[in-house]
Tab-separated table of C-alpha atoms and ligand atoms in Angstrom:
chain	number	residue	atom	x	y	z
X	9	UNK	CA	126.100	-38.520	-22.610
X	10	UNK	CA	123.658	-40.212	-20.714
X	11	UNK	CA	121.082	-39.126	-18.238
X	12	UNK	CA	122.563	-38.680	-14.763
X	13	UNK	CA	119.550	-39.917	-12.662
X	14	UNK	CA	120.513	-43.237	-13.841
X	15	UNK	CA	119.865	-46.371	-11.472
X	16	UNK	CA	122.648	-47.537	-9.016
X	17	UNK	CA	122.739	-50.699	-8.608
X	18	UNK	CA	122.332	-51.608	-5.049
X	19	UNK	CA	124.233	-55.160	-3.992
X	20	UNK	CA	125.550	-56.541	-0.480
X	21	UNK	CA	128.882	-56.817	-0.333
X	22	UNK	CA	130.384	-60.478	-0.566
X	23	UNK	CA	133.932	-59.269	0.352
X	24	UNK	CA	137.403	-60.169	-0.633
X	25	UNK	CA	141.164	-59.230	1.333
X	26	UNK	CA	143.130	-61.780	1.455
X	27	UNK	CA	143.516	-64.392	4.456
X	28	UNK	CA	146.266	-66.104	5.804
X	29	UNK	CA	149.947	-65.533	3.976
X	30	UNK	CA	151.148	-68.103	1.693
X	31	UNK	CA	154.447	-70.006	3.304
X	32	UNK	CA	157.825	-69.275	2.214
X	33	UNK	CA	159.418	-72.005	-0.478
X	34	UNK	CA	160.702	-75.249	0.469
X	35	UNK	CA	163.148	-76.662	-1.974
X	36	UNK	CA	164.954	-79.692	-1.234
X	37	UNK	CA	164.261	-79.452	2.617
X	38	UNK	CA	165.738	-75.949	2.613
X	39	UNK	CA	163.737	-72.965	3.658
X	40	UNK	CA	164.185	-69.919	0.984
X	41	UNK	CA	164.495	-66.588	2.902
X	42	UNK	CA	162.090	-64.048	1.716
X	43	UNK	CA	163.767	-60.406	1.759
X	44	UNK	CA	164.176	-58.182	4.649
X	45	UNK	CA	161.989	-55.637	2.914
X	46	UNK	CA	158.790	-57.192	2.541
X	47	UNK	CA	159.376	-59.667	5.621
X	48	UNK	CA	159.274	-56.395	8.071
X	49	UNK	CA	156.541	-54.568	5.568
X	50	UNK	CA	154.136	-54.623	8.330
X	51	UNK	CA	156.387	-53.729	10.894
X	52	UNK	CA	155.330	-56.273	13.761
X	53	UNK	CA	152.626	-55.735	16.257
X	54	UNK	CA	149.245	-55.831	15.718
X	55	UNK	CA	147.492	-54.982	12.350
X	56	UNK	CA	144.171	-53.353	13.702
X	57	UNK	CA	141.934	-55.801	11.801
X	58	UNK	CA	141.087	-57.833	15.178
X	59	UNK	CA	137.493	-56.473	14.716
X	60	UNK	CA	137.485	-56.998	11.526
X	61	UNK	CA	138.653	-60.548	10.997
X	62	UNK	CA	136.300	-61.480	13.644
X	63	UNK	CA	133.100	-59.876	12.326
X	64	UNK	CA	134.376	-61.719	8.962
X	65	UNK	CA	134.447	-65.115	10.564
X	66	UNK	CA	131.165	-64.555	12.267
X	67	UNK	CA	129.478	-63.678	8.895
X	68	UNK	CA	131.125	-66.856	7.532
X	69	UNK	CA	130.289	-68.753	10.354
X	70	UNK	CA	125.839	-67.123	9.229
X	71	UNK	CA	125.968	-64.678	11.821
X	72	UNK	CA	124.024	-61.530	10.337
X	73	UNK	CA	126.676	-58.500	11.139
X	74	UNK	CA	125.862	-55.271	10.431
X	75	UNK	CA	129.055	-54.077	8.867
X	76	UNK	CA	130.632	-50.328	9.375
X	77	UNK	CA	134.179	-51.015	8.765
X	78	UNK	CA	135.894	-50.902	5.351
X	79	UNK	CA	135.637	-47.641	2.772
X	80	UNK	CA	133.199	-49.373	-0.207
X	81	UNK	CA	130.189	-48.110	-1.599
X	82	UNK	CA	127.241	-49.935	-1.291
X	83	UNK	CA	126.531	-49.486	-4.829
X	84	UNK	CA	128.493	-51.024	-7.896
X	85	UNK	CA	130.055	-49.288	-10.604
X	86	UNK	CA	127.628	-47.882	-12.608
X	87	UNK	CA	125.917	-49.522	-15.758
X	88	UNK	CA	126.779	-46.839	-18.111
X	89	UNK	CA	130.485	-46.876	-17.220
X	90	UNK	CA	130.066	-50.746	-17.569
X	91	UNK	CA	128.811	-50.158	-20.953
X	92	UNK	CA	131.564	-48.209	-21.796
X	93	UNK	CA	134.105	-50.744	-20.350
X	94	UNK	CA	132.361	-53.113	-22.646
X	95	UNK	CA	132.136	-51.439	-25.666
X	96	UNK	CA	135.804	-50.702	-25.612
X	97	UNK	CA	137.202	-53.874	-25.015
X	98	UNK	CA	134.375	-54.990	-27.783
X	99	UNK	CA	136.139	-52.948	-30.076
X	100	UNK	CA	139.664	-54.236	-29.530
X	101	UNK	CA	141.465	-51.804	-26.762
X	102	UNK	CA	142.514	-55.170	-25.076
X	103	UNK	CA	146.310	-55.225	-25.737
X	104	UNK	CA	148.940	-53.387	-24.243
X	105	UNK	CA	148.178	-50.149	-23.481
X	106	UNK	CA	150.487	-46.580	-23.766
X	107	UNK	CA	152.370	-47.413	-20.082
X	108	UNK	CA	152.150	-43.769	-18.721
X	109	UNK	CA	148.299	-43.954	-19.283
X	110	UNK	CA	146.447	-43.625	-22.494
X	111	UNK	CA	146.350	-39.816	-24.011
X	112	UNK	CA	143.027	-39.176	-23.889
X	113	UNK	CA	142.523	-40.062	-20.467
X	114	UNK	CA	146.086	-38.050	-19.175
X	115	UNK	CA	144.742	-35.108	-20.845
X	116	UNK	CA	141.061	-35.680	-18.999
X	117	UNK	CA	142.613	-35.775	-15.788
X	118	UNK	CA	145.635	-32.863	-16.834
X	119	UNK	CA	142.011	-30.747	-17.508
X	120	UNK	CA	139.991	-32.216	-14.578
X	121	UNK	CA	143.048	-31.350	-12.188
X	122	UNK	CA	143.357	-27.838	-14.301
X	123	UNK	CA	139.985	-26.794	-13.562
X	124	UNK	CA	139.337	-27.969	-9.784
X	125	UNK	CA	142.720	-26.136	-9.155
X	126	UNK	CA	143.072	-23.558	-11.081
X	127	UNK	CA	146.950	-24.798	-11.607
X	128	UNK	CA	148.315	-25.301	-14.979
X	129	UNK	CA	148.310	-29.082	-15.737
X	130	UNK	CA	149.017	-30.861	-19.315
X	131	UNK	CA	149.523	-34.695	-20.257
X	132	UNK	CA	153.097	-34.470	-19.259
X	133	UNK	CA	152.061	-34.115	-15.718
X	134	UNK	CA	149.668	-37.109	-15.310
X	135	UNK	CA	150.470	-40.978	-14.861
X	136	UNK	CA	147.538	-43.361	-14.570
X	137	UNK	CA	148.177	-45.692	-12.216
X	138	UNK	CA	146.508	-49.214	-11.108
X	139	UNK	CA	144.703	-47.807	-8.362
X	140	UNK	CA	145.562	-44.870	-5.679
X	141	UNK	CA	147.859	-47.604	-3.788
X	142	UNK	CA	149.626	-48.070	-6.565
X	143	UNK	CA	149.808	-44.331	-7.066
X	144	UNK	CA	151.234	-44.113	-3.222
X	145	UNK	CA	153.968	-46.844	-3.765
X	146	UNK	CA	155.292	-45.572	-6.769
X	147	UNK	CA	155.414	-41.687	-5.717
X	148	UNK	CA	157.231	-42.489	-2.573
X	149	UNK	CA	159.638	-44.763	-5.019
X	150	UNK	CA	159.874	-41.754	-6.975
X	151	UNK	CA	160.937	-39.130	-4.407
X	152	UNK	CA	162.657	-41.500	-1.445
X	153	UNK	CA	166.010	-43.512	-1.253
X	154	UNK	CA	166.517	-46.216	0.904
X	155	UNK	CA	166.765	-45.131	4.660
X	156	UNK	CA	165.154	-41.647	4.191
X	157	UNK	CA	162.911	-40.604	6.484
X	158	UNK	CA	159.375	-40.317	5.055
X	159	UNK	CA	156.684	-38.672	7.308
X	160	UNK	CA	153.328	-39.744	7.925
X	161	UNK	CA	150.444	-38.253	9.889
X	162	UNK	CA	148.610	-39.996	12.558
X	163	UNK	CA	145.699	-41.253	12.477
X	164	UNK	CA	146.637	-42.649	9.108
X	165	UNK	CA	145.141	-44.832	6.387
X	166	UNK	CA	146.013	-48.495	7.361
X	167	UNK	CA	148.184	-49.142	4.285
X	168	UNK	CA	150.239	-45.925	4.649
X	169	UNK	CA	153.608	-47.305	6.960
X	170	UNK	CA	153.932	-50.473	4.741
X	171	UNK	CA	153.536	-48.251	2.117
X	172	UNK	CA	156.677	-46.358	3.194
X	173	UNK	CA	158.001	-49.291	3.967
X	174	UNK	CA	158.317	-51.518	0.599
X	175	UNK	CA	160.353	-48.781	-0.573
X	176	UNK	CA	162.890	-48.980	2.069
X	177	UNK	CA	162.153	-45.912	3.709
X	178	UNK	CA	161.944	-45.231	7.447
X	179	UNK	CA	158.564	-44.092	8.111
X	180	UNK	CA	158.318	-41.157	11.155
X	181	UNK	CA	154.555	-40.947	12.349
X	182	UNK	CA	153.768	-37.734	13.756
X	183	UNK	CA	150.447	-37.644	15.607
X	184	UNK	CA	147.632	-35.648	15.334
X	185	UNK	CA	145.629	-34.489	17.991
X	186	UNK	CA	141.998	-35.090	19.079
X	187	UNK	CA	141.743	-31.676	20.834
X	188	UNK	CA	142.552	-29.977	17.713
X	189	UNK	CA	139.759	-32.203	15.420
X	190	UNK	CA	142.543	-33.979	13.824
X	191	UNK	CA	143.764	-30.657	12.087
X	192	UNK	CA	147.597	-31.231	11.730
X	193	UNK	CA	149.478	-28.254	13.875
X	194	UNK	CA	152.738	-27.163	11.272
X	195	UNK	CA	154.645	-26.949	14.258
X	196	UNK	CA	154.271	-30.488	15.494
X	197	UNK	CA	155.570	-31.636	11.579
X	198	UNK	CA	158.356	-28.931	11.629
X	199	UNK	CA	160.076	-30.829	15.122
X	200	UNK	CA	160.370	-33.731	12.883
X	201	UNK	CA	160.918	-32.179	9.598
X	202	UNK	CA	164.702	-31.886	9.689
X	203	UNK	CA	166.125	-34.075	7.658
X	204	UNK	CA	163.048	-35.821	6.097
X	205	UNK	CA	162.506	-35.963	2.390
X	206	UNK	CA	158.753	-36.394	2.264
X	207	UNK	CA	155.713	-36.139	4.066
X	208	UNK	CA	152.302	-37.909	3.123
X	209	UNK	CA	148.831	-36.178	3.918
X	210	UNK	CA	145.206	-37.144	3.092
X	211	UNK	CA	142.349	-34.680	2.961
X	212	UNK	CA	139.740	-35.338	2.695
X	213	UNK	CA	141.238	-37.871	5.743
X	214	UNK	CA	140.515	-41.035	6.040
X	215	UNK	CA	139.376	-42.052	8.876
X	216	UNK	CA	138.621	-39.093	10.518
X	217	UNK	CA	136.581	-37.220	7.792
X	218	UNK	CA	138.642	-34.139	8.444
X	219	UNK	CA	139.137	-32.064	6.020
X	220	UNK	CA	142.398	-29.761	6.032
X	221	UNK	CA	141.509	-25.676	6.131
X	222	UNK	CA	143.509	-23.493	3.985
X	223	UNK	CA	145.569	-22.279	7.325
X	224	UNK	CA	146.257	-26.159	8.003
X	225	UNK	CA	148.050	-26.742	4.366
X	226	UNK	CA	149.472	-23.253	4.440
X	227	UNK	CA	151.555	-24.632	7.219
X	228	UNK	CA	151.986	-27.869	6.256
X	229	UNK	CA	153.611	-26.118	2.750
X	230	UNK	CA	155.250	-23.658	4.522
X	231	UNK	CA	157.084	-26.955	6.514
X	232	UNK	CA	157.873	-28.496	2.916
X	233	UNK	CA	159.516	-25.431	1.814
X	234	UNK	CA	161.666	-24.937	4.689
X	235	UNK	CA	162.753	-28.312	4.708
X	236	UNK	CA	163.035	-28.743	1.547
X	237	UNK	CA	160.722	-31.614	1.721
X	238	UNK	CA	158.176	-33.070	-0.988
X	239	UNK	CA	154.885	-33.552	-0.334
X	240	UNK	CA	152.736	-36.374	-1.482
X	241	UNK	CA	148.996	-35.452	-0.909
X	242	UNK	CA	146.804	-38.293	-1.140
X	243	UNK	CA	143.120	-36.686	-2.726
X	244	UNK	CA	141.696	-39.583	-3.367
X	245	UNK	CA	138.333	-38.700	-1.533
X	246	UNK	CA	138.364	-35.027	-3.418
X	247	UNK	CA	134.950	-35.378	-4.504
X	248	UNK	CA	133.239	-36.235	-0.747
X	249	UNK	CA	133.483	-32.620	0.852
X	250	UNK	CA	130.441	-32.144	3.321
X	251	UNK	CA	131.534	-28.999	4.489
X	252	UNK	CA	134.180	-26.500	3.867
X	253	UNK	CA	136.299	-27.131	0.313
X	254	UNK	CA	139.109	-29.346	-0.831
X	255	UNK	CA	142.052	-27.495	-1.192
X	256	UNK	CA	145.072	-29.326	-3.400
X	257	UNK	CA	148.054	-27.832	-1.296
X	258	UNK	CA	149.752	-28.224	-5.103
X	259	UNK	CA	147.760	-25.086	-5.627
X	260	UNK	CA	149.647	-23.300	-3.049
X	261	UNK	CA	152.611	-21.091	-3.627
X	262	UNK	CA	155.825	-22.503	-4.207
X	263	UNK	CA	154.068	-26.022	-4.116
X	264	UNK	CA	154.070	-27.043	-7.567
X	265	UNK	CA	157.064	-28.493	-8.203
X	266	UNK	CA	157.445	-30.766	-4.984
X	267	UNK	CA	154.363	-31.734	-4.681
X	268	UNK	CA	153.033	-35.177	-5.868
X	269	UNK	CA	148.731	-35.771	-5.621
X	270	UNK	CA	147.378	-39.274	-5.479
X	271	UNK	CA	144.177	-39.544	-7.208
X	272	UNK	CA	141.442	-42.579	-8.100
X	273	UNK	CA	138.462	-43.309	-9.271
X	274	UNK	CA	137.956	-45.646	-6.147
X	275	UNK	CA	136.213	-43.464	-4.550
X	276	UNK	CA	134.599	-40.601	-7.163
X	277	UNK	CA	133.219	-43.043	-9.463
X	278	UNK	CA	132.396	-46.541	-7.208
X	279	UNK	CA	135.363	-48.015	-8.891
X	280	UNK	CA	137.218	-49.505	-6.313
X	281	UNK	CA	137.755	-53.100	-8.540
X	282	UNK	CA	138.645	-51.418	-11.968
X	283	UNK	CA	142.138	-50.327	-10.026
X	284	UNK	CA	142.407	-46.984	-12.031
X	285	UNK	CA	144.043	-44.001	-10.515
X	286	UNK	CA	146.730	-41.364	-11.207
X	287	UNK	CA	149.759	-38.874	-10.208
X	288	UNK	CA	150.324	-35.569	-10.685
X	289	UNK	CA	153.171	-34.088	-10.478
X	290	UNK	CA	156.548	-32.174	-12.272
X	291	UNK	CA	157.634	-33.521	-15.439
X	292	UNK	CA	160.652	-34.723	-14.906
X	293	UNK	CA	159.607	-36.690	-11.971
X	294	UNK	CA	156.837	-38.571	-14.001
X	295	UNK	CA	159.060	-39.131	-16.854
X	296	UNK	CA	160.594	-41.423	-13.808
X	297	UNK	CA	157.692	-42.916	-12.729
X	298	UNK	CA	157.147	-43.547	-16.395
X	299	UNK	CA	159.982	-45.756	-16.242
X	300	UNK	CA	159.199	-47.581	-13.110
X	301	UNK	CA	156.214	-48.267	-14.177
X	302	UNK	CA	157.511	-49.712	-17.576
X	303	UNK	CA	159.243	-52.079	-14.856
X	304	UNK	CA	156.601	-52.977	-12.843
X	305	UNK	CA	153.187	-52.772	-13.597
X	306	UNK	CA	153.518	-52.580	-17.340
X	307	UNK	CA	150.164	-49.613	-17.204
X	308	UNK	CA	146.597	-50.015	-16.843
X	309	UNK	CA	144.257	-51.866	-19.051
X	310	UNK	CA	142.987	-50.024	-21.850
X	311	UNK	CA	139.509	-50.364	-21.653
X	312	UNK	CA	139.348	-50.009	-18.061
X	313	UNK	CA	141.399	-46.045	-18.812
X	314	UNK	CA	138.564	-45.615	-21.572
X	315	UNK	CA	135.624	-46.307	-19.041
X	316	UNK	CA	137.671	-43.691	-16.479
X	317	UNK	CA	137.986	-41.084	-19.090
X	318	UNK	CA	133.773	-42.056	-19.884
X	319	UNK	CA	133.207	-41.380	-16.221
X	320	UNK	CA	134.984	-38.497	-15.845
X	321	UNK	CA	133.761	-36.422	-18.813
X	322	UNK	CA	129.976	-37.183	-17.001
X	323	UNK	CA	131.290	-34.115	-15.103
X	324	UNK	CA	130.314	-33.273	-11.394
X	325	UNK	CA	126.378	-34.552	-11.254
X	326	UNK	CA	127.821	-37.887	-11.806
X	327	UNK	CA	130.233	-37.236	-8.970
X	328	UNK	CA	127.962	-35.843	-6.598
X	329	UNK	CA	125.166	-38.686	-7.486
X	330	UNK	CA	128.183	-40.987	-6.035
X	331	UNK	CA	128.825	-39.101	-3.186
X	332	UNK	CA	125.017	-37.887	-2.675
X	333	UNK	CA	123.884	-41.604	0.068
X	334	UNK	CA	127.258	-40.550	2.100
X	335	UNK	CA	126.317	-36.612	2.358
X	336	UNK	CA	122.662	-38.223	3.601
X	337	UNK	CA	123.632	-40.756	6.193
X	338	UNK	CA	125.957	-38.240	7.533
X	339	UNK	CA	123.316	-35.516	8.229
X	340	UNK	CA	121.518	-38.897	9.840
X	341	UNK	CA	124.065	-39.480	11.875
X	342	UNK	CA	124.333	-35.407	12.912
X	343	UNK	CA	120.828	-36.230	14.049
X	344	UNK	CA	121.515	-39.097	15.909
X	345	UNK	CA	124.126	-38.054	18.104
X	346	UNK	CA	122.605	-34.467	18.717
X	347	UNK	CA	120.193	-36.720	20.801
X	348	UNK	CA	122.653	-37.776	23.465
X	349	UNK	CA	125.933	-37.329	24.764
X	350	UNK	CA	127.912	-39.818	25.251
X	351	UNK	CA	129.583	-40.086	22.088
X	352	UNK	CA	131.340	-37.260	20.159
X	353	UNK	CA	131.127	-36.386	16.495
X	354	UNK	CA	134.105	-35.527	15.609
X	355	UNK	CA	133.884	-32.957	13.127
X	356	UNK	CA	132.753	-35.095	10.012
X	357	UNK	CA	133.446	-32.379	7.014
X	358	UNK	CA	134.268	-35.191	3.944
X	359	UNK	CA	134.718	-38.773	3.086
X	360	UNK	CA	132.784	-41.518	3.786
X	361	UNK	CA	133.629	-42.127	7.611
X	362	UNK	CA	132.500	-40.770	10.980
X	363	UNK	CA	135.344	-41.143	13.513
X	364	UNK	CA	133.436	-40.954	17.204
X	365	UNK	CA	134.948	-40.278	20.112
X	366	UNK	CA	133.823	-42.564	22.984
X	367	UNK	CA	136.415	-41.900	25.305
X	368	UNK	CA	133.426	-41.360	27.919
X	369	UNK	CA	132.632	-44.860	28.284
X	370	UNK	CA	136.203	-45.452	29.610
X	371	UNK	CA	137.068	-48.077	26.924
X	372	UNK	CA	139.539	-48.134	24.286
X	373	UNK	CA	138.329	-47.941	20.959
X	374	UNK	CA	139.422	-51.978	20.203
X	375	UNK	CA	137.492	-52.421	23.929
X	376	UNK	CA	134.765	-50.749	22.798
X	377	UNK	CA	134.757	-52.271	19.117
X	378	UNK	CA	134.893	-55.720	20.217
X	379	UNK	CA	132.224	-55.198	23.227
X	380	UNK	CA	129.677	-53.447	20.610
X	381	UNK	CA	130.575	-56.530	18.372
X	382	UNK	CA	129.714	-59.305	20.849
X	383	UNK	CA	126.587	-57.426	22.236
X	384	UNK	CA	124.852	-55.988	19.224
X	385	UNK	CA	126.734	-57.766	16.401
X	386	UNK	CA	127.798	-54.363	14.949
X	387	UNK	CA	131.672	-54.085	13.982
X	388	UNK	CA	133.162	-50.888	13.543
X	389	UNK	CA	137.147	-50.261	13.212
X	390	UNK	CA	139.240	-49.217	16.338
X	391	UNK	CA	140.596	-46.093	16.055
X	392	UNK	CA	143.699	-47.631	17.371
X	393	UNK	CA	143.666	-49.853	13.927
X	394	UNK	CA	145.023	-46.139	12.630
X	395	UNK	CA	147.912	-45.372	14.998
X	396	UNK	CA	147.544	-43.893	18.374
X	397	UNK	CA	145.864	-40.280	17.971
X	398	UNK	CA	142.802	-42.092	17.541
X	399	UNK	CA	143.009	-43.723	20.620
X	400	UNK	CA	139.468	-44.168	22.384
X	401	UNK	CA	137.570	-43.813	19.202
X	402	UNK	CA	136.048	-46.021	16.678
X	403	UNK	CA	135.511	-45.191	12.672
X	404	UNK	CA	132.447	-46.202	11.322
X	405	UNK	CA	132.084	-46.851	7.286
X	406	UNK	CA	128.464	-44.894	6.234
X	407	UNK	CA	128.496	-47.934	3.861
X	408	UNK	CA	124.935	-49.249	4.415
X	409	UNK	CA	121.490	-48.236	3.655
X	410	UNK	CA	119.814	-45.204	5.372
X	411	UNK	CA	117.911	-46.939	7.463
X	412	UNK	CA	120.103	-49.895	9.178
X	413	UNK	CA	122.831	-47.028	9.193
X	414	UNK	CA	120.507	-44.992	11.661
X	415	UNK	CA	119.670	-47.786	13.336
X	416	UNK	CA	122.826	-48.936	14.210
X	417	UNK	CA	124.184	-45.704	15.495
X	418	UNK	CA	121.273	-45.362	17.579
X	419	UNK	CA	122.144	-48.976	18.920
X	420	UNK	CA	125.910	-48.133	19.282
X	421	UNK	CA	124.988	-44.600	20.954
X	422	UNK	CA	122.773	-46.283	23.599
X	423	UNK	CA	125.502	-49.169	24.188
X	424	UNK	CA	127.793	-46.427	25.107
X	425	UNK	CA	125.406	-45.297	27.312
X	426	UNK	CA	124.877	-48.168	29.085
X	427	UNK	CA	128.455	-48.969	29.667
X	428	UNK	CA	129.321	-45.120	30.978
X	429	UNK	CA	126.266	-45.686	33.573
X	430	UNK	CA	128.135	-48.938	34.333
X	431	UNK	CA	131.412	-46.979	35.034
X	432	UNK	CA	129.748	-44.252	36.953
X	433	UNK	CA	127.867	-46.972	39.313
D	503	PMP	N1	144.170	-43.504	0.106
D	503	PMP	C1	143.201	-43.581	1.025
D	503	PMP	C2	143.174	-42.575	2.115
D	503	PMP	C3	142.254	-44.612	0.976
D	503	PMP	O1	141.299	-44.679	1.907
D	503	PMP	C4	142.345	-45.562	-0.074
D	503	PMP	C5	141.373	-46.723	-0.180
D	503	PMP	N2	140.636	-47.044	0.885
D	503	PMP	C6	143.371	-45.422	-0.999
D	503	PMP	C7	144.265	-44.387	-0.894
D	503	PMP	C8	143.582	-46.386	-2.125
D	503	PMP	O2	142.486	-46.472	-2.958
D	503	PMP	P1	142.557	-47.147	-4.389
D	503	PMP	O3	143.823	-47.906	-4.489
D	503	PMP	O4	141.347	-48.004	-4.490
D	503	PMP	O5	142.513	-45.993	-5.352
């Protein structure tokens, strides 16, 4: 054990995702033909990153940017876990590791998952995973054939249709609504339900920072149930909760045995680069995923699954010490935007986004993102960049120090002003 005030390292963030896509092989003067599957992955249209791209290429091009957009912490992985990391690759856990995860750390998460839920969870439940990604393409392998209808909820994580996608399923988006803070209405998923085989949901959401009440999942699980439907509950944000609690709808009744949670220590632990996640779920179905995994990612590197299992045993002060600058800026931003209204809060209850609603100023959110951007140098995503519920709203990241973060939701605040005086003029 080591003390838990230790120092995060602060950094700036010199960022990564990749650019343009490599071009398809020419052999012989003959174009190769790249499948169907991963040539529609992205399913046309635009990708949302508009904003983003450009703030990118100003920062490239030495343009300071104050930058709100992508889910990272502005701290690094911790030294301790580092040390860990270290240590066990010093001491030789570099080969192949156990493919379903290593023992020890299945049975940290099977306890960590045990105790937060109060469900009964062993080994035999748990797969680590390379990430939560990983965790979401290989649960929706798991549970959908090709041409099944797997359900999504709008606004959505950016990755989540492609997701569906590369395993030939037919994604069905079913929006949220703004009126309703983003809380999913059973009813709206039960017009679409017939006939689906799984749904996907994410609370503590990203990006609105909603998080679902008990009534919200009791409907959403009374849906599943009816429909005979599995759910995959994405939780990888479990540990940000600002208000109200995170409930894992595999707790529910009835629940446990077609449900499937996503989990990572992206988020909980700061590390997004170590790619180390997990699924829980019934037996049988990891036993599957077991398999597939022997077939395609061939597990997770052992010392990285010894620094998790490190990390986890630290317990919740380690957890909450991660989570503690997000639970901060938020109550800044509370502050900020009690001061005026032009711009809506809406109701920011866990992970590390604030989703605003600036539907006042008469802009859409990519209007309003791209404006802010060229005036004030301040990018923030769309809230189109996450379907269509979002419309007229932009998600900011809480992803940079105190001060610059009040500052520039001050600045964005009074922009908004300024352009809803223009519109009323
Ligand atoms: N789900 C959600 C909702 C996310 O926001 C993210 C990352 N931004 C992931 C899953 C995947 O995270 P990772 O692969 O790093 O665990």
């Amino acid at each position: 054990m080591y003390p838990i005030g230790f120092a995060l390292s602060q950094l700036t963030l010199t960022n990564q995702i990749a650019s343009a896509p490599l071009p398809f092989n020419t052999l012989g003067g003959l174009t190769m033909k790249a499948s169907q599957r991963i040539t529609t992955l992205l399913g046309g249209g635009s990708d949302g990153w508009g904003v983003f791209n450009r703030a990118r290429q100003m920062i490239a091009d030495g343009i300071p940017v104050t930058e709100l957009t992508i889910g990272e912490h502005d701290i690094r992985t911790a030294a301790p876990i580092l040390q860990d990391m270290h240590r066990a690759a010093m001491e030789g856990h570099t080969g192949y590791a156990a493919v379903p995860g290593t023992a020890h750390l299945r049975d940290i998460i099977a306890e960590r998952v045990q105790t937060r839920t109060g469900v009964p969870t062993t080994r035999a439940n748990v797969m680590v995973t390379p990430g939560g990604q990983s965790a979401l393409f290989s649960a929706h392998n798991a549970v959908c054939d090709p041409d099944d209808t797997a359900l999504y909820l709008d606004p959505y994580y950016a990755t989540y249709p492609g997701t569906l996608r590369s395993v030939s399923a037919t994604p069905l988006c079913i929006q949220t609504r703004a009126e309703d803070a983003f809380q999913p209405r059973a009813a709206d998923i039960a017009a679409q339900a017939k006939g689906a085989t799984s749904l996907l949901i994410n609370s503590p959401n990203n990006p609105t920072g909603v998080v679902y009440s008990r009534a919200t999942l009791e409907g959403i699980a009374q849906v599943c149930i009816d429909n005979d439907i599995w759910l995959i509950s994405d939780e990888v944000y479990d540990t940000q909760i600002w208000e109200g609690e995170h409930i894992s709808p595999r707790a529910l009744p009835g629940m446990i045995d077609r449900t499937l949670v996503v989990g990572s220590m992206s988020k909980s632990h700061a590390m997004t680069g170590s790619r180390c996640g997990w699924i829980v779920g019934p037996e049988d179905v990891i036993e599957h995923l077991i398999n597939l995994a022997t077939h395609t990612t061939y597990g997770v590197p052992g010392f990285i699954q010894d620094a998790a299992a490190f990390a986890i045993t630290q317990g919740e002060a380690l957890e909450e010490e991660i989570a503690a600058p997000f639970r901060r800026r938020r109550a800044i931003a509370k502050n900020v935007l009690a001061k005026q209204n032009t711009v809506a809060l809406v109701p920011a209850q866990g992970a590390m986004y604030l989703m605003l609603d600036i539907r006042s100023t008469g802009l859409s959110g990519e209007d309003f993102a791209n404006a802010l951007l060229d005036a004030h140098h301040i990018a923030v995503m769309p809230g189109e960049s996450f379907g269509q519920a979002a419309a007229g709203h932009v998600r900011v990241a809480m992803t940079i120090a105190d001060s610059a973060f009040e500052q520039a939701l001050k600045t964005l605040c009074q922009f908004a002003d300024t352009l809803t005086q223009t519109e009323t003029t």
